mmCIF file of C-alpha atoms and ligand atoms in Angstrom:
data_model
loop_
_atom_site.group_PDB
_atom_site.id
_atom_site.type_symbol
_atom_site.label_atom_id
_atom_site.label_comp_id
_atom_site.label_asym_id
_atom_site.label_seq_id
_atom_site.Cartn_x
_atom_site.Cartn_y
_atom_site.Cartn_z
ATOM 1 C CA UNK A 1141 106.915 -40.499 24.108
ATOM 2 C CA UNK A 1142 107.310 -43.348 26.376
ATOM 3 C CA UNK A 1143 105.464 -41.984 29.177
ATOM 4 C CA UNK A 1144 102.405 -41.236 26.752
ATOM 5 C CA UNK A 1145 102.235 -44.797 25.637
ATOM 6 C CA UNK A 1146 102.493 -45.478 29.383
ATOM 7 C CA UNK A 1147 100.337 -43.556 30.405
ATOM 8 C CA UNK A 1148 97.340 -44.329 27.533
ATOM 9 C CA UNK A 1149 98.010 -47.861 27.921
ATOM 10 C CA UNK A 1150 97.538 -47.288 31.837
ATOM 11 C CA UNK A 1151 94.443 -45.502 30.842
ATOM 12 C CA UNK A 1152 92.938 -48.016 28.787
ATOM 13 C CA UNK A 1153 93.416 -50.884 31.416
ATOM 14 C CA UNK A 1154 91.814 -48.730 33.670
ATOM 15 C CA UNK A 1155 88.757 -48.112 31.589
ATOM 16 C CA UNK A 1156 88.913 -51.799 30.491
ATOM 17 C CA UNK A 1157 88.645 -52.915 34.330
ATOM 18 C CA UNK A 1158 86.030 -49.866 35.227
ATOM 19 C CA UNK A 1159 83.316 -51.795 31.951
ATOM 20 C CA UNK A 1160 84.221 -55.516 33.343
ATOM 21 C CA UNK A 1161 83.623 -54.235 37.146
ATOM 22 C CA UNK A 1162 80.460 -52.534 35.897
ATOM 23 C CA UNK A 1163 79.256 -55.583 33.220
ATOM 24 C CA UNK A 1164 77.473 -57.639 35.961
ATOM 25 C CA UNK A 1165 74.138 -59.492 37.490
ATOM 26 C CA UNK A 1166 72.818 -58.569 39.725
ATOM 27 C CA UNK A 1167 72.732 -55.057 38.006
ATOM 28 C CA UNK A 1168 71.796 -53.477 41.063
ATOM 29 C CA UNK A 1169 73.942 -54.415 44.262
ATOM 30 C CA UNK A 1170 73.158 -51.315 46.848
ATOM 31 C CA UNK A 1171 69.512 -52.057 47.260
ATOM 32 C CA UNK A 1172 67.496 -54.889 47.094
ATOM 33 C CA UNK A 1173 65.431 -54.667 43.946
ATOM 34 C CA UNK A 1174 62.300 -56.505 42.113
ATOM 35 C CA UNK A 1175 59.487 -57.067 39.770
ATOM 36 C CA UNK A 1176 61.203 -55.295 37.028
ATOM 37 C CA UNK A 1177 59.248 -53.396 34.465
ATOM 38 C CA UNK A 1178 61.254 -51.723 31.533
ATOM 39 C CA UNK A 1179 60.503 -48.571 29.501
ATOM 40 C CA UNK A 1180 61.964 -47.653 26.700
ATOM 41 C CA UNK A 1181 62.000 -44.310 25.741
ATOM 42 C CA UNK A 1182 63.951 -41.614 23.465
ATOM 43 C CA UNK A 1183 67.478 -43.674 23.455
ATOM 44 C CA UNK A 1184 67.461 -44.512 27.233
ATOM 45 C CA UNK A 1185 65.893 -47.535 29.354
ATOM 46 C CA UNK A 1186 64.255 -46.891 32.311
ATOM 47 C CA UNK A 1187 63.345 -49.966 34.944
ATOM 48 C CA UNK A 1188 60.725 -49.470 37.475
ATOM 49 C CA UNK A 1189 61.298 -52.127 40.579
ATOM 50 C CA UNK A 1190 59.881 -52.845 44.069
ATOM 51 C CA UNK A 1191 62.179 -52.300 46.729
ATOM 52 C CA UNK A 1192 62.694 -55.087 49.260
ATOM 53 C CA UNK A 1193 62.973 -53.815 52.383
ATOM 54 C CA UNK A 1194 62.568 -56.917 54.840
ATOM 55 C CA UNK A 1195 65.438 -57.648 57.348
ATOM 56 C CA UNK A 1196 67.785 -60.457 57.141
ATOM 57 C CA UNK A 1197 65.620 -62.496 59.597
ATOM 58 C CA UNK A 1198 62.100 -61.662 57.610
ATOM 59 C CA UNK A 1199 60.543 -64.095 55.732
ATOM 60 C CA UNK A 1200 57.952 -61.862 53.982
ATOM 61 C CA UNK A 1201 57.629 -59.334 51.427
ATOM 62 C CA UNK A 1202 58.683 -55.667 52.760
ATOM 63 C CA UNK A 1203 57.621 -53.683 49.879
ATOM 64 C CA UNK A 1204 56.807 -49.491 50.665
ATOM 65 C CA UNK A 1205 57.993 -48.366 47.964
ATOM 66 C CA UNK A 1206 59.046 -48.290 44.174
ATOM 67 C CA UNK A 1207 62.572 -47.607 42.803
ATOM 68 C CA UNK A 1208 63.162 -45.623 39.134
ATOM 69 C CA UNK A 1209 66.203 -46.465 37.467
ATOM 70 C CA UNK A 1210 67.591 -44.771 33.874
ATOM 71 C CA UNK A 1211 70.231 -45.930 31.405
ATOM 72 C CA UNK A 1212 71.396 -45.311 27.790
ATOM 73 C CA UNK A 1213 73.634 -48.698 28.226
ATOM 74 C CA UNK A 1214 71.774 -51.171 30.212
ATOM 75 C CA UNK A 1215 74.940 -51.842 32.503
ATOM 76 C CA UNK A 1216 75.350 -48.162 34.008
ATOM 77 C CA UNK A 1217 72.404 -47.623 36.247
ATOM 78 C CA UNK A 1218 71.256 -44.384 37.603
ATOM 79 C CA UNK A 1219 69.091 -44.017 40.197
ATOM 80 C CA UNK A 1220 66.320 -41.305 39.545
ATOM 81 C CA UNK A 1221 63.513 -41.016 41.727
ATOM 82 C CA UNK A 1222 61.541 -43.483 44.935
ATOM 83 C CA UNK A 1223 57.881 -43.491 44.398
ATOM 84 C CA UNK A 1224 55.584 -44.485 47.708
ATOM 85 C CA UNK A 1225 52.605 -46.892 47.902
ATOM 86 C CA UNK A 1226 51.516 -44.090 50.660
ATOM 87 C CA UNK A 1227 50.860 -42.070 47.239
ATOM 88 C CA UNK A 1228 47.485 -44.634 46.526
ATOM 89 C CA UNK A 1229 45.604 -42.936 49.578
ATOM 90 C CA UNK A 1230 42.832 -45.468 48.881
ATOM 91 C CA UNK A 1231 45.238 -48.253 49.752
ATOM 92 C CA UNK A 1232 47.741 -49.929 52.903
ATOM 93 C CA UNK A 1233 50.425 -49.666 50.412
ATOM 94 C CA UNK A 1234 52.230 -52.434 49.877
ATOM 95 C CA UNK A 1235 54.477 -51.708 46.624
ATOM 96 C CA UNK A 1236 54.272 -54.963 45.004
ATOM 97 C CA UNK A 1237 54.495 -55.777 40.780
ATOM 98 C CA UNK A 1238 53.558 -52.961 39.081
ATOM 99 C CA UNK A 1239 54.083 -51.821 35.166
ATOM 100 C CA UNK A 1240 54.903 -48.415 33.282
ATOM 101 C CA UNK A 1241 53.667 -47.018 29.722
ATOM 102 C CA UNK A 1242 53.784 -44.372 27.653
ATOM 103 C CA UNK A 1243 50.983 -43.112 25.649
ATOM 104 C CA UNK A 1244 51.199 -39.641 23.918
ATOM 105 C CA UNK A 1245 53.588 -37.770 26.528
ATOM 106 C CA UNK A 1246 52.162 -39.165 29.356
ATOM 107 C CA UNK A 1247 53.462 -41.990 31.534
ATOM 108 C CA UNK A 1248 51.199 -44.299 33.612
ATOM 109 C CA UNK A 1249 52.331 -47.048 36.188
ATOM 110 C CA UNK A 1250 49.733 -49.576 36.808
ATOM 111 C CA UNK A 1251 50.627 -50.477 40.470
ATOM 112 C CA UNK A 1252 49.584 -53.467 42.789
ATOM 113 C CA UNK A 1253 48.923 -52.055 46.599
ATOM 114 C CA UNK A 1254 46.467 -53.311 49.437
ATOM 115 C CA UNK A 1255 43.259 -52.163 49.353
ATOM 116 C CA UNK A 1256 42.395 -50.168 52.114
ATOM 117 C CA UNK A 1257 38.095 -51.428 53.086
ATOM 118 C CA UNK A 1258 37.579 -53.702 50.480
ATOM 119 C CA UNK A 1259 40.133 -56.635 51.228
ATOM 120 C CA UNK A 1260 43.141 -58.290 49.059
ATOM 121 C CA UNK A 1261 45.218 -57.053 46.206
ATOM 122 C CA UNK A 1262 44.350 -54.187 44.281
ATOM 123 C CA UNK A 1263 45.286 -52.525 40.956
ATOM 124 C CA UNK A 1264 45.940 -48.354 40.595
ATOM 125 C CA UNK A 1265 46.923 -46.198 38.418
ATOM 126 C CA UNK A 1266 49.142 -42.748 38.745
ATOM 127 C CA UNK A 1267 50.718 -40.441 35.884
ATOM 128 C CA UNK A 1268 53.174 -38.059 35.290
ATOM 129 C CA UNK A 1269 54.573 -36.090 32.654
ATOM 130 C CA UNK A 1270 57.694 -37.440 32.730
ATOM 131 C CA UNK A 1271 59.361 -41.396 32.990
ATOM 132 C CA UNK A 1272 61.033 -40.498 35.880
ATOM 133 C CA UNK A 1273 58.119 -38.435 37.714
ATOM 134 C CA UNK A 1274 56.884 -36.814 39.331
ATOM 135 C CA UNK A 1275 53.984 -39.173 39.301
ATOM 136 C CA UNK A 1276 50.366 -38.716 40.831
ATOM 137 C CA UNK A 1277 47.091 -41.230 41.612
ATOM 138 C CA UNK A 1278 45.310 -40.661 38.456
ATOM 139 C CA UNK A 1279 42.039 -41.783 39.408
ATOM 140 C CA UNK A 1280 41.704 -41.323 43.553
ATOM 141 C CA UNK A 1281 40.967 -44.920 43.767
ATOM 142 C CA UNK A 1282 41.286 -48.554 42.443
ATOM 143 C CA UNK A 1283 40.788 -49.167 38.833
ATOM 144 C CA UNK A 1284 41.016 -53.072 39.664
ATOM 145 C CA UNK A 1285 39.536 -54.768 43.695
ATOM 146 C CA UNK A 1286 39.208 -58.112 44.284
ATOM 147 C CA UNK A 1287 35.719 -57.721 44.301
ATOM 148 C CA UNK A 1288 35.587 -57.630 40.762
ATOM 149 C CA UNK A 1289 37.132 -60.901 39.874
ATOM 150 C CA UNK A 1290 35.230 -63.925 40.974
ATOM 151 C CA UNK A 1291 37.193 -66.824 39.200
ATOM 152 C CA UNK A 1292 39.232 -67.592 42.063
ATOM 153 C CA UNK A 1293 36.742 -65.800 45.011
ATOM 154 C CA UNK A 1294 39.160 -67.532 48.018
ATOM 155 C CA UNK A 1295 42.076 -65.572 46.999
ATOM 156 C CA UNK A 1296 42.932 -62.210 48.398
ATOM 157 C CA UNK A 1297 45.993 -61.875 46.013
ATOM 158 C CA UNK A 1298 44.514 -62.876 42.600
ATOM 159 C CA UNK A 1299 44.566 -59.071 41.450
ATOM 160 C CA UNK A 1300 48.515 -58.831 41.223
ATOM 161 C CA UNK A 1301 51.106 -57.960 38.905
ATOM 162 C CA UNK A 1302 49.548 -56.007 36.220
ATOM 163 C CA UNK A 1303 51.219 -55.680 32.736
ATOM 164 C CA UNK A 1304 49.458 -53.152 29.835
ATOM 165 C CA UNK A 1305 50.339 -53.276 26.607
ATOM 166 C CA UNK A 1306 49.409 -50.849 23.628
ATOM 167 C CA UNK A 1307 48.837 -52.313 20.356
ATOM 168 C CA UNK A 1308 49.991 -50.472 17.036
ATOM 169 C CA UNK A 1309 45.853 -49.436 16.353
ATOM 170 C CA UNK A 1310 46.580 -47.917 19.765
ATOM 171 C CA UNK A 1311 44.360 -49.921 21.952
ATOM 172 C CA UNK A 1312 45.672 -50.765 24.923
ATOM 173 C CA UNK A 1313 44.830 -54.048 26.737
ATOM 174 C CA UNK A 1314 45.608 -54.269 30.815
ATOM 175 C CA UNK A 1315 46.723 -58.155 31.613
ATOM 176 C CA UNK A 1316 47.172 -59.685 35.681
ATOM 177 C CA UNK A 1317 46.483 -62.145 37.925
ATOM 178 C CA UNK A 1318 47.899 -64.780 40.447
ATOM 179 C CA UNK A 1319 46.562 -68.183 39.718
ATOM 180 C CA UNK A 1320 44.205 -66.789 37.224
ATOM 181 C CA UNK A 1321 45.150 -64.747 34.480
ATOM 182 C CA UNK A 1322 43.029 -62.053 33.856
ATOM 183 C CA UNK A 1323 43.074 -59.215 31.138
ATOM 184 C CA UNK A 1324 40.458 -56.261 29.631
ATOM 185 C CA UNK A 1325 40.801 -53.258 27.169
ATOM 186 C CA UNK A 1326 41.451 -49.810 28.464
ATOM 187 C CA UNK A 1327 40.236 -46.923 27.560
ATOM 188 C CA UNK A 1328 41.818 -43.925 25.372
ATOM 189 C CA UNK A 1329 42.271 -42.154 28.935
ATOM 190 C CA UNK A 1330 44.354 -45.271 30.347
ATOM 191 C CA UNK A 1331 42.692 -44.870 33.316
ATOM 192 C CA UNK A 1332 39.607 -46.672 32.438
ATOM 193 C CA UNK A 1333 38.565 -50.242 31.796
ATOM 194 C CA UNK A 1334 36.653 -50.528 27.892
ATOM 195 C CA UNK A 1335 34.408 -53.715 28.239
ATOM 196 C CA UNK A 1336 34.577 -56.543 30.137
ATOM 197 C CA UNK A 1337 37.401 -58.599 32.877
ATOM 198 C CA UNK A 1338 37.981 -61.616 30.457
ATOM 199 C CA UNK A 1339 40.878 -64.654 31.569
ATOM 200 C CA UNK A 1340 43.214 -66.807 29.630
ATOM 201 C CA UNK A 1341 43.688 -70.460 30.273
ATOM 202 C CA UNK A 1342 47.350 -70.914 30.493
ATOM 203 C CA UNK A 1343 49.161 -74.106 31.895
ATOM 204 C CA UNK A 1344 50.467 -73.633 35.109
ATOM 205 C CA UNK A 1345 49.986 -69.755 35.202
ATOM 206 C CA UNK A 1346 51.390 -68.328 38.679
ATOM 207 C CA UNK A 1347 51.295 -64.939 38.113
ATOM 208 C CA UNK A 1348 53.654 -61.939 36.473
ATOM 209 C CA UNK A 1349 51.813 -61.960 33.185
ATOM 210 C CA UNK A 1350 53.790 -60.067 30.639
ATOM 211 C CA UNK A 1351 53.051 -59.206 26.914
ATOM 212 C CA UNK A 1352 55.127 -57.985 24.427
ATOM 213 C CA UNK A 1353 55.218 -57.995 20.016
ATOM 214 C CA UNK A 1354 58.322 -59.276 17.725
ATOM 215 C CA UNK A 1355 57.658 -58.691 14.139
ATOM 216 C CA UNK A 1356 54.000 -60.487 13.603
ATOM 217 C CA UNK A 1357 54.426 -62.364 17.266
ATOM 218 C CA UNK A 1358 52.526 -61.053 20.005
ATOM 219 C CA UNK A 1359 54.279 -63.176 23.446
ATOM 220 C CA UNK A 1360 52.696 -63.398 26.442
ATOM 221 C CA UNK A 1361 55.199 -64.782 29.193
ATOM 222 C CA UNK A 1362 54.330 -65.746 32.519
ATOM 223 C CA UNK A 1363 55.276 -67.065 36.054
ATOM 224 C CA UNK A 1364 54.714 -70.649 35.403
ATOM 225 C CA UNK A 1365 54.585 -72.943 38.795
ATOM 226 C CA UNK A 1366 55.834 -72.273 41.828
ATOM 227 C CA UNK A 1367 59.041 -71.843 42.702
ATOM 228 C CA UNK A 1368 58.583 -69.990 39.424
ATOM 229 C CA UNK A 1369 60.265 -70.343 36.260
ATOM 230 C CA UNK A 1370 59.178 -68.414 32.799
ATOM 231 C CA UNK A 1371 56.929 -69.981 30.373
ATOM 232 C CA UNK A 1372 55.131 -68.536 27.429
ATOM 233 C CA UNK A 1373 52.472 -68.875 24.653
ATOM 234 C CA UNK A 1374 52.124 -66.609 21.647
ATOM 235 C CA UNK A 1375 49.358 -65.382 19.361
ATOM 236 C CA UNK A 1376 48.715 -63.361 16.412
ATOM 237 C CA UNK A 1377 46.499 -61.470 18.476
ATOM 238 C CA UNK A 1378 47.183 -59.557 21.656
ATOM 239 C CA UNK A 1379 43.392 -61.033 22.549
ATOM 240 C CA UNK A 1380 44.124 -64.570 21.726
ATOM 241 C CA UNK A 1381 43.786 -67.289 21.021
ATOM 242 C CA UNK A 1382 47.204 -68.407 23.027
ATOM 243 C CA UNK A 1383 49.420 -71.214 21.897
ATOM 244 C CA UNK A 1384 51.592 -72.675 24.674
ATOM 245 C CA UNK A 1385 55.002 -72.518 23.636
ATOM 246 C CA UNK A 1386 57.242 -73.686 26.388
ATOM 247 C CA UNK A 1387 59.747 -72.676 28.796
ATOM 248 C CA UNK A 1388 61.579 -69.344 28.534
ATOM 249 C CA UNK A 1389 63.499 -69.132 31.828
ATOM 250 C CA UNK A 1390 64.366 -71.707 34.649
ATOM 251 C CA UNK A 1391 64.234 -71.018 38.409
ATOM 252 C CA UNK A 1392 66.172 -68.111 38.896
ATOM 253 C CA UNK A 1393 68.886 -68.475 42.115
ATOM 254 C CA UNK A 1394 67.946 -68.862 44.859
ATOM 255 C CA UNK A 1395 64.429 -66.656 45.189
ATOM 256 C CA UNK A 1396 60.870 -68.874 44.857
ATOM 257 C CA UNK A 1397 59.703 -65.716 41.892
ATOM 258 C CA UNK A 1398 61.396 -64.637 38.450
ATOM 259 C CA UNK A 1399 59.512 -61.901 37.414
ATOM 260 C CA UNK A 1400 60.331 -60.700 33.681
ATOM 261 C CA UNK A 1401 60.133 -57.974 31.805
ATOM 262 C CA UNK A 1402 61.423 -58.160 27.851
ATOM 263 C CA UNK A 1403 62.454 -55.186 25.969
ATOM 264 C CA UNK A 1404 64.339 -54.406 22.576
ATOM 265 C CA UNK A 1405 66.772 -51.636 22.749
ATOM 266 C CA UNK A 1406 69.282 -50.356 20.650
ATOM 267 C CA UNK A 1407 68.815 -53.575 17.905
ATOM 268 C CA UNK A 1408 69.253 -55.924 20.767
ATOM 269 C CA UNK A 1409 66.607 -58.083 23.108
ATOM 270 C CA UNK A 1410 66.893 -58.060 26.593
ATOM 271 C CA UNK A 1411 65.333 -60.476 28.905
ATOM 272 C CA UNK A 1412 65.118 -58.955 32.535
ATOM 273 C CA UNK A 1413 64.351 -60.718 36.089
ATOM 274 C CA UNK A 1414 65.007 -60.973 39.485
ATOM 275 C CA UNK A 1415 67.180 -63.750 41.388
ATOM 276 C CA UNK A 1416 68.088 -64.134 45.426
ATOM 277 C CA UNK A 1417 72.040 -64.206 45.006
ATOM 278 C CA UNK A 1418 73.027 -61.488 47.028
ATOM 279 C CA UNK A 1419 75.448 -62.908 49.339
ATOM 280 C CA UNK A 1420 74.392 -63.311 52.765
ATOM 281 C CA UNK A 1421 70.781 -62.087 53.012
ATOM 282 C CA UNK A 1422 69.825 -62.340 49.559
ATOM 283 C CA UNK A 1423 66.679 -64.664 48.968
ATOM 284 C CA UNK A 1424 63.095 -65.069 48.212
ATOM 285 C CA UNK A 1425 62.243 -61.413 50.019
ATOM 286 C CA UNK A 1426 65.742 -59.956 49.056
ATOM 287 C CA UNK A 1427 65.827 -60.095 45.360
ATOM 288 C CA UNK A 1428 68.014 -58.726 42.487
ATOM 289 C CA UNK A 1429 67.360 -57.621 39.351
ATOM 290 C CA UNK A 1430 68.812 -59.017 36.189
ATOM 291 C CA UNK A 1431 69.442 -58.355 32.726
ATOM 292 C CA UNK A 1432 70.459 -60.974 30.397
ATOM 293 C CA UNK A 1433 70.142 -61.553 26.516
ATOM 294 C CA UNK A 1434 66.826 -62.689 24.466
ATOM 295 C CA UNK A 1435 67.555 -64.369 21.275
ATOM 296 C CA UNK A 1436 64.637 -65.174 18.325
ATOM 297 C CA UNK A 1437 64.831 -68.388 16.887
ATOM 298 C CA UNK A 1438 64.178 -68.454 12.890
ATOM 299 C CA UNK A 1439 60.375 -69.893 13.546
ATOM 300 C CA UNK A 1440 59.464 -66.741 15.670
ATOM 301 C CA UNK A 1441 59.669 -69.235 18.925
ATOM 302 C CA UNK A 1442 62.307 -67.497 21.725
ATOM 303 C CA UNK A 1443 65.252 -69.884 23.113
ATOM 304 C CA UNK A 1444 65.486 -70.041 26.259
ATOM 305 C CA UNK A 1445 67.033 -67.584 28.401
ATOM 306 C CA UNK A 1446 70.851 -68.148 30.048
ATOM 307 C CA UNK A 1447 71.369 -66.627 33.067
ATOM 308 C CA UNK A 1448 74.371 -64.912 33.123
ATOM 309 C CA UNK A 1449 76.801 -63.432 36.207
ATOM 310 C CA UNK A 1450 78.724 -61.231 33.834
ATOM 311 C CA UNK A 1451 75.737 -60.301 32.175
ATOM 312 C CA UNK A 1452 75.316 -58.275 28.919
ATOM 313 C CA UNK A 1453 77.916 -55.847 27.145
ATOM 314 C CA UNK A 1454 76.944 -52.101 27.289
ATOM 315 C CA UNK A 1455 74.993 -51.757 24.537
ATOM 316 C CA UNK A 1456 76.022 -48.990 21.899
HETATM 317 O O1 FUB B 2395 56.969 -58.625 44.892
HETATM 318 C C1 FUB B 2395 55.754 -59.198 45.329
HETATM 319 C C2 FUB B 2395 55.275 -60.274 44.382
HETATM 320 O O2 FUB B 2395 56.270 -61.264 44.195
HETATM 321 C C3 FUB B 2395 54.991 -59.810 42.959
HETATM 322 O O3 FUB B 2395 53.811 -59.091 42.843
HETATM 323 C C4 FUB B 2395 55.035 -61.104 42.225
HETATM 324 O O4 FUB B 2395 55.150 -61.002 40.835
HETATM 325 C C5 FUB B 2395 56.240 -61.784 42.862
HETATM 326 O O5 FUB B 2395 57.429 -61.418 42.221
#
């Protein structure tokens, strides 16, 4: 009898220490890991990040490639599946911010990548059946070039970071940018734009432009100056007209971006980002991703975030 109890209390220590060894920021330690995008889908999360690949000494972006995650907890990460910007044969690849959605059993993942002839940032699209792929160039070339924005006709990176979001009528609305922020309607076929490339004015918009809905709130967060924190404005509207709001999230550690992603999941909100903190190499080009809590304030406004090393509790 004595052995039992010693051995179930041994047991529970262990399993005690195995959830406060796994409860932890970065939530991803064996790569290097960005731009988060989260999907949630039939009970589990799945997070779509850019791999940084640059060396210790490198002091750019070394992007080739995307990284699919899974998890029913959001501490106990699985890693799926590596998609290639080589896939975009239109483009030089580079794997930089890109977004996933679902819309009626079919997954598409907006991408940024290099153009290949017509210069700067571009936007693609490619689809699969499944969340975790395999996934395919849906349309054999750009659906965004950086021919087709003129606000800001000196940049070769204002095409960046796309974000789509699909409103409850089903419309869904493509936002992006880098200094500007741009957005248009889709077509049903997601793989089409449905009128014209309009922009929003926000205050000190960077890039990373993000929308999601809370009750009657639509939220569109944002890289706001540079080194980055979060900002955001909200609307009743997923078209405007934006209200600034305020900060959401300060400079994360130690990396010049925070690129978010926000996602509810089993009853709880989840704001998710990317810091430098890996020891030793960790940095601007050697990020992290993050996951900590988002909390709704009475008024609809959100508080701001706290970044967290423990970061959140498996959720149930
Ligand atoms: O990862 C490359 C770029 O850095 C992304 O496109 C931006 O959002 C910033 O995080």
């Amino acid at each position: 009898m004595k052995t039992l109890r010693k051995i179930s209390l041994l047991t529970l220590s262990a399993l005690s220490l195995a959830s406060s060894i796994q409860s932890q920021n970065p939530i991803i330690t064996h790569k290097y890991t960005a731009d988060p995008a989260a999907l949630v889908h039939n009970d589990k999360v799945y997070l779509y990040v850019g791999h940084d690949e640059a060396k210790a000494h490198e002091n750019h972006y070394v992007l080739n490639e995307w990284l699919i995650f899974s998890s029913d907890d959001m501490v106990n990460w699985t890693e799926e599946a590596s998609f290639p910007a080589s896939a975009f044969a239109w483009a030089k690849g580079e794997a930089w911010a890109a977004h996933v959605v679902e819309k009626e059993g079919k997954f598409y993942w907006y991408v940024t990548v290099e153009h290949g002839t017509i210069p700067g940032k571009s936007i693609g699209v490619a689809v699969s059946d499944s969340p975790t792929g395999p996934f395919k160039d849906a349309l054999g070339k750009a659906l965004i070039t950086n021919d087709m924005t003129t606000e800001h006709s000196d940049s070769y990176w204002d095409d960046i970071d796309p974000a789509v979001f699909i409103d409850d009528d089903g419309e869904a609305y493509m936002y992006w940018g880098n200094v500007v922020c741009y957005w248009v309607r889709l077509n049903d076929n997601m793989i089409e734009l449905d009128g014209p490339i309009q922009t929003v004015d926000l205050p000190h918009f960077t890039e990373a432009p993000y929308i999601h809905k809370k009750d009657e709130w639509y939220y569109l967060t944002y890289a706001y100056m540079f080194p980055e924190r979060t900002a955001y404005a909200r609307s009743k509207s997923v078209t405007g007209p934006w209200e600034f709001v305020g900060l959401l999230n300060e400079v994360a550690g130690n990396t010049n971006t925070n690129h978010q992603s926000i996602i509810e999941f089993k009853g709880k909100d989840y704001f998710i980002y990317h810091n430098g903190v890996i020891p030793t190499a960790g940095g601007s080009f050697r990020r992290s991703v993050c996951v900590d809590y988002l909390y709704y304030k009475e008024d609809g406004t959100m508080q701001k975030v706290l970044m967290t090393s423990e970061g959140v509790a498996p959720a149930r």
